[in-house]
Coordinates of C-alpha atoms in Angstrom, one line a residue:
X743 CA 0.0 0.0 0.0
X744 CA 1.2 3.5 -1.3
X745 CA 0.8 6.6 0.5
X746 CA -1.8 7.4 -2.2
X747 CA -4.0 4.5 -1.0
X748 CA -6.2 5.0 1.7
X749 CA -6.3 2.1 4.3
X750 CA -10.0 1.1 5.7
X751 CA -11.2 -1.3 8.6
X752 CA -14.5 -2.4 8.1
X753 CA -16.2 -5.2 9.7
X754 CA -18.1 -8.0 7.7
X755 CA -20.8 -5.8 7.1
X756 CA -18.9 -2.5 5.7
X757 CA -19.6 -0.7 8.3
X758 CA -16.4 1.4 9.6
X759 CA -15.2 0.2 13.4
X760 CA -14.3 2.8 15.7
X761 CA -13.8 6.5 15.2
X762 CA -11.8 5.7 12.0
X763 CA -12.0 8.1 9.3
X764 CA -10.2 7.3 5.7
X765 CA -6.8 9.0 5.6
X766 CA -3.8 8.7 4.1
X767 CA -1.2 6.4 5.8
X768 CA 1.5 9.3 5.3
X769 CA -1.1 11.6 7.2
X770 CA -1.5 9.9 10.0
X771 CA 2.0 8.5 10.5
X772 CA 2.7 12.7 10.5
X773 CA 0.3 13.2 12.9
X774 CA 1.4 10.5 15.1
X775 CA 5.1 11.2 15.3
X776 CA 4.6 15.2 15.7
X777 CA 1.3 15.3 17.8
X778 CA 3.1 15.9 20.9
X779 CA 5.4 18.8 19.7
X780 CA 2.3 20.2 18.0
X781 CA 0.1 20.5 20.8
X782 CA 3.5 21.9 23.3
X783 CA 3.9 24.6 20.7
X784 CA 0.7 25.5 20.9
X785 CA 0.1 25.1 24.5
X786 CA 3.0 27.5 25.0
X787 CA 1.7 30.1 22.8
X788 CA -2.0 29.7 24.0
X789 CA -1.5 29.1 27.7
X790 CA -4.5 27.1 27.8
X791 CA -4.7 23.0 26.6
X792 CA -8.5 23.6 25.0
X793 CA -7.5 26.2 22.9
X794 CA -4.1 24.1 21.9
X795 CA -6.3 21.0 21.5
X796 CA -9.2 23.0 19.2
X797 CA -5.9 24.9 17.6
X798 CA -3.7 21.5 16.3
X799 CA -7.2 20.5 15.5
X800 CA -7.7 23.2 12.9
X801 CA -4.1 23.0 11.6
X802 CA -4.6 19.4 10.8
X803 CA -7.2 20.1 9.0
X804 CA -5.2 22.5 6.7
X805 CA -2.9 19.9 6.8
X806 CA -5.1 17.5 5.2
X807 CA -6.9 19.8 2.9
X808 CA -3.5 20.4 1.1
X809 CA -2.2 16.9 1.7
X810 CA -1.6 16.1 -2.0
X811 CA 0.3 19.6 -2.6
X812 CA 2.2 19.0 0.8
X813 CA 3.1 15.5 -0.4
X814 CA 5.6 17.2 -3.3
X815 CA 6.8 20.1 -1.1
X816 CA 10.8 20.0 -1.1
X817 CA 10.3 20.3 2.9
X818 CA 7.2 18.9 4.1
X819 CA 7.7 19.0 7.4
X820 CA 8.6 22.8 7.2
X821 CA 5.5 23.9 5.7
X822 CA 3.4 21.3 8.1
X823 CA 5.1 23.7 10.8
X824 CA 3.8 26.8 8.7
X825 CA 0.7 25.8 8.8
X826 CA 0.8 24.8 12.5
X827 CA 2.0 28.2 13.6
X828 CA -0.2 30.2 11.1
X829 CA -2.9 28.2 12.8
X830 CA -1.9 28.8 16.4
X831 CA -1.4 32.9 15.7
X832 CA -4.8 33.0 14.6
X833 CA -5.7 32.0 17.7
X834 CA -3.9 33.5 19.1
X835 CA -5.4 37.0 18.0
X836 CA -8.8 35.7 17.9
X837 CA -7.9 35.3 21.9
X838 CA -6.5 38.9 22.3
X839 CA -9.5 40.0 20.6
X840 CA -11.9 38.9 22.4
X841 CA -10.1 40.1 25.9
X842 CA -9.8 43.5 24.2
X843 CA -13.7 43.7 23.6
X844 CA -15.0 42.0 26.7
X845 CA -12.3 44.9 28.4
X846 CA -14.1 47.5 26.3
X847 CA -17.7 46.1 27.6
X848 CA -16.5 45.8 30.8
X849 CA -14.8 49.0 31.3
X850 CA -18.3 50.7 29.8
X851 CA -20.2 48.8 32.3
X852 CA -18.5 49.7 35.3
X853 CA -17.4 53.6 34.5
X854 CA -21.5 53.6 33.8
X855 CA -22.2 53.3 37.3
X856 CA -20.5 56.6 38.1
X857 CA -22.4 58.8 35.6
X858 CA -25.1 60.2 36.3
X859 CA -28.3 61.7 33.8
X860 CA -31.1 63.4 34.7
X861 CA -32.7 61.7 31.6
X862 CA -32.0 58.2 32.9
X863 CA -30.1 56.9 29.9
X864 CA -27.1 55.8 31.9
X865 CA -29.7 53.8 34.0
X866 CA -31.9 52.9 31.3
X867 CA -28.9 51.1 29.8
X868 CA -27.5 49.8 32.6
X869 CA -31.2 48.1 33.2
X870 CA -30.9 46.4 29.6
X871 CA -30.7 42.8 29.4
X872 CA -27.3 41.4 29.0
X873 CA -26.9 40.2 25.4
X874 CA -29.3 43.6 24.3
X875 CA -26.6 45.3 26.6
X876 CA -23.5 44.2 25.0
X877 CA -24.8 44.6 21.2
X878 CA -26.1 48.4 21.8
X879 CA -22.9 48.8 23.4
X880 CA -20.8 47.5 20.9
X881 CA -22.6 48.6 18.3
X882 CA -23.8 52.6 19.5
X883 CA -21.2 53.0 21.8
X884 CA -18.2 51.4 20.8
X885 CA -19.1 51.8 17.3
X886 CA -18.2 47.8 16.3
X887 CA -19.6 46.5 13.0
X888 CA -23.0 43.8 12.9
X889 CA -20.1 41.3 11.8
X890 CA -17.3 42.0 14.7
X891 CA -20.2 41.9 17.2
X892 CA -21.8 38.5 15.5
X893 CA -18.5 36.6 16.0
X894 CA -18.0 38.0 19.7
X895 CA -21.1 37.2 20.6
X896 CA -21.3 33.8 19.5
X897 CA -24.4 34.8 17.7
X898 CA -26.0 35.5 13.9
X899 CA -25.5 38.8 12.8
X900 CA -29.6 39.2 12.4
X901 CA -29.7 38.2 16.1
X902 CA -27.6 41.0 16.9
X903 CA -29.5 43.0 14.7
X904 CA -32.6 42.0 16.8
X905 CA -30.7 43.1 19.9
X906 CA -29.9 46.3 19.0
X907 CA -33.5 47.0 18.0
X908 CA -34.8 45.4 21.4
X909 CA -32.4 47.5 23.5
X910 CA -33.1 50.6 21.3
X911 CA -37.2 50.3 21.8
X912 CA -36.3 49.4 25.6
X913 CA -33.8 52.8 25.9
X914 CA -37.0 54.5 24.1
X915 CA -39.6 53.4 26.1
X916 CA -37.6 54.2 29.4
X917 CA -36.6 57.6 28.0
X918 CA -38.6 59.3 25.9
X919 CA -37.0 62.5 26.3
X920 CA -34.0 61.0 23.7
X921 CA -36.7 61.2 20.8
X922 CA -37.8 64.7 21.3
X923 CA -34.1 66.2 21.6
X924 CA -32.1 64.1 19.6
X925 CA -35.2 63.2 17.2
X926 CA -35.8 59.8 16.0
X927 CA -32.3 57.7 15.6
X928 CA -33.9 55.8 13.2
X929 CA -34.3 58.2 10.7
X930 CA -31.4 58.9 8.9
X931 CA -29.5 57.0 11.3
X932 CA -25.8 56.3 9.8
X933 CA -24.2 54.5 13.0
X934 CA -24.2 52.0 9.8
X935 CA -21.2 53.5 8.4
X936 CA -18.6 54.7 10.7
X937 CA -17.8 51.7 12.7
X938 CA -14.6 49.5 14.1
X939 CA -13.9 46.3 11.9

């Protein structure tokens, strides 16, 4: 058997045994030999043995979506490490990311407290749910895009979209003074354009 053929255990009635999925024997002798090294580098980098686990995880998937081109490469194993640490700084960032936002939320939150309106608004908002909190927030305040907001939040970008519209009536309904001197945000409303990526 050549690297090229794919090795499968099936029992007397085709059916797969175990958790085994159809892989090249190259791939997973790779895998095998480096998956310690792997998940130290990106244990070391990440600080944290989920986020190495879910980050070898994704690299190895790279890995074997490029298998056949990586099979050629002059230096296999070098580009196998590319990947690897391409993998892990991405989540890296996405880690730094999300600690700079939920500081951002969290700073808002607290420095809220301290101010004080006679309209309410600082209360008002403080009262919001915490999901409508974050996406008016992030969105009004902090001046984050739909998208950003969507992937911090863990949630579609038309659910933050219904947030936004849920805190807004809420911030509305508790002061109603905003409409009559700022006029209705809705109209002509371009918080739509100037936003953080």
């Amino acid at each position: 058997m050549n690297d090229n053929e794919y090795l499968e255990h099936t029992s007397g009635s085709g059916d797969p045994i175990g958790v085994y999925t159809r892989l090249p024997l190259s791939y997973q002798a790779l895998y095998l030999a480096d998956q310690t090294a792997f998940h130290d580098y990106a244990f070391v980098v990440l600080n944290d043995d989920e986020a190495a686990e879910e980050a070898v995880h994704t690299a190895m998937l790279r890995v074997q979506d490029n298998w056949d081109e990586l099979l050629v490469e002059s230096n296999m194993q070098q580009q196998v490490w590319a990947i690897m640490r391409q993998t892990v700084e991405e989540y890296r960032q996405d880690r730094e990311d999300r600690a700079a936002i939920a500081q951002g939320l969290d700073n808002y939150r607290q420095g809220l407290h301290r101010l004080n309106s006679e309209q309410g608004v600082f209360a008002a908002l403080a009262a919001l749910p915490p999901q409508q909190f974050d996406a008016v927030v992030l969105r009004y305040i902090l001046h984050y895009k739909p998208q950003r907001i969507a992937w911090y939040m863990g949630i579609s970008e038309q659910t933050v979209a219904y947030h936004c519209r849920q805190g807004k009536q809420r911030l509305e309904q508790a002061v109603p003074t905003l409409l009559k001197k700022n006029g209705d945000p809705r109209t002509g409303d371009r918080s739509e354009t100037d936003t953080k990526d």
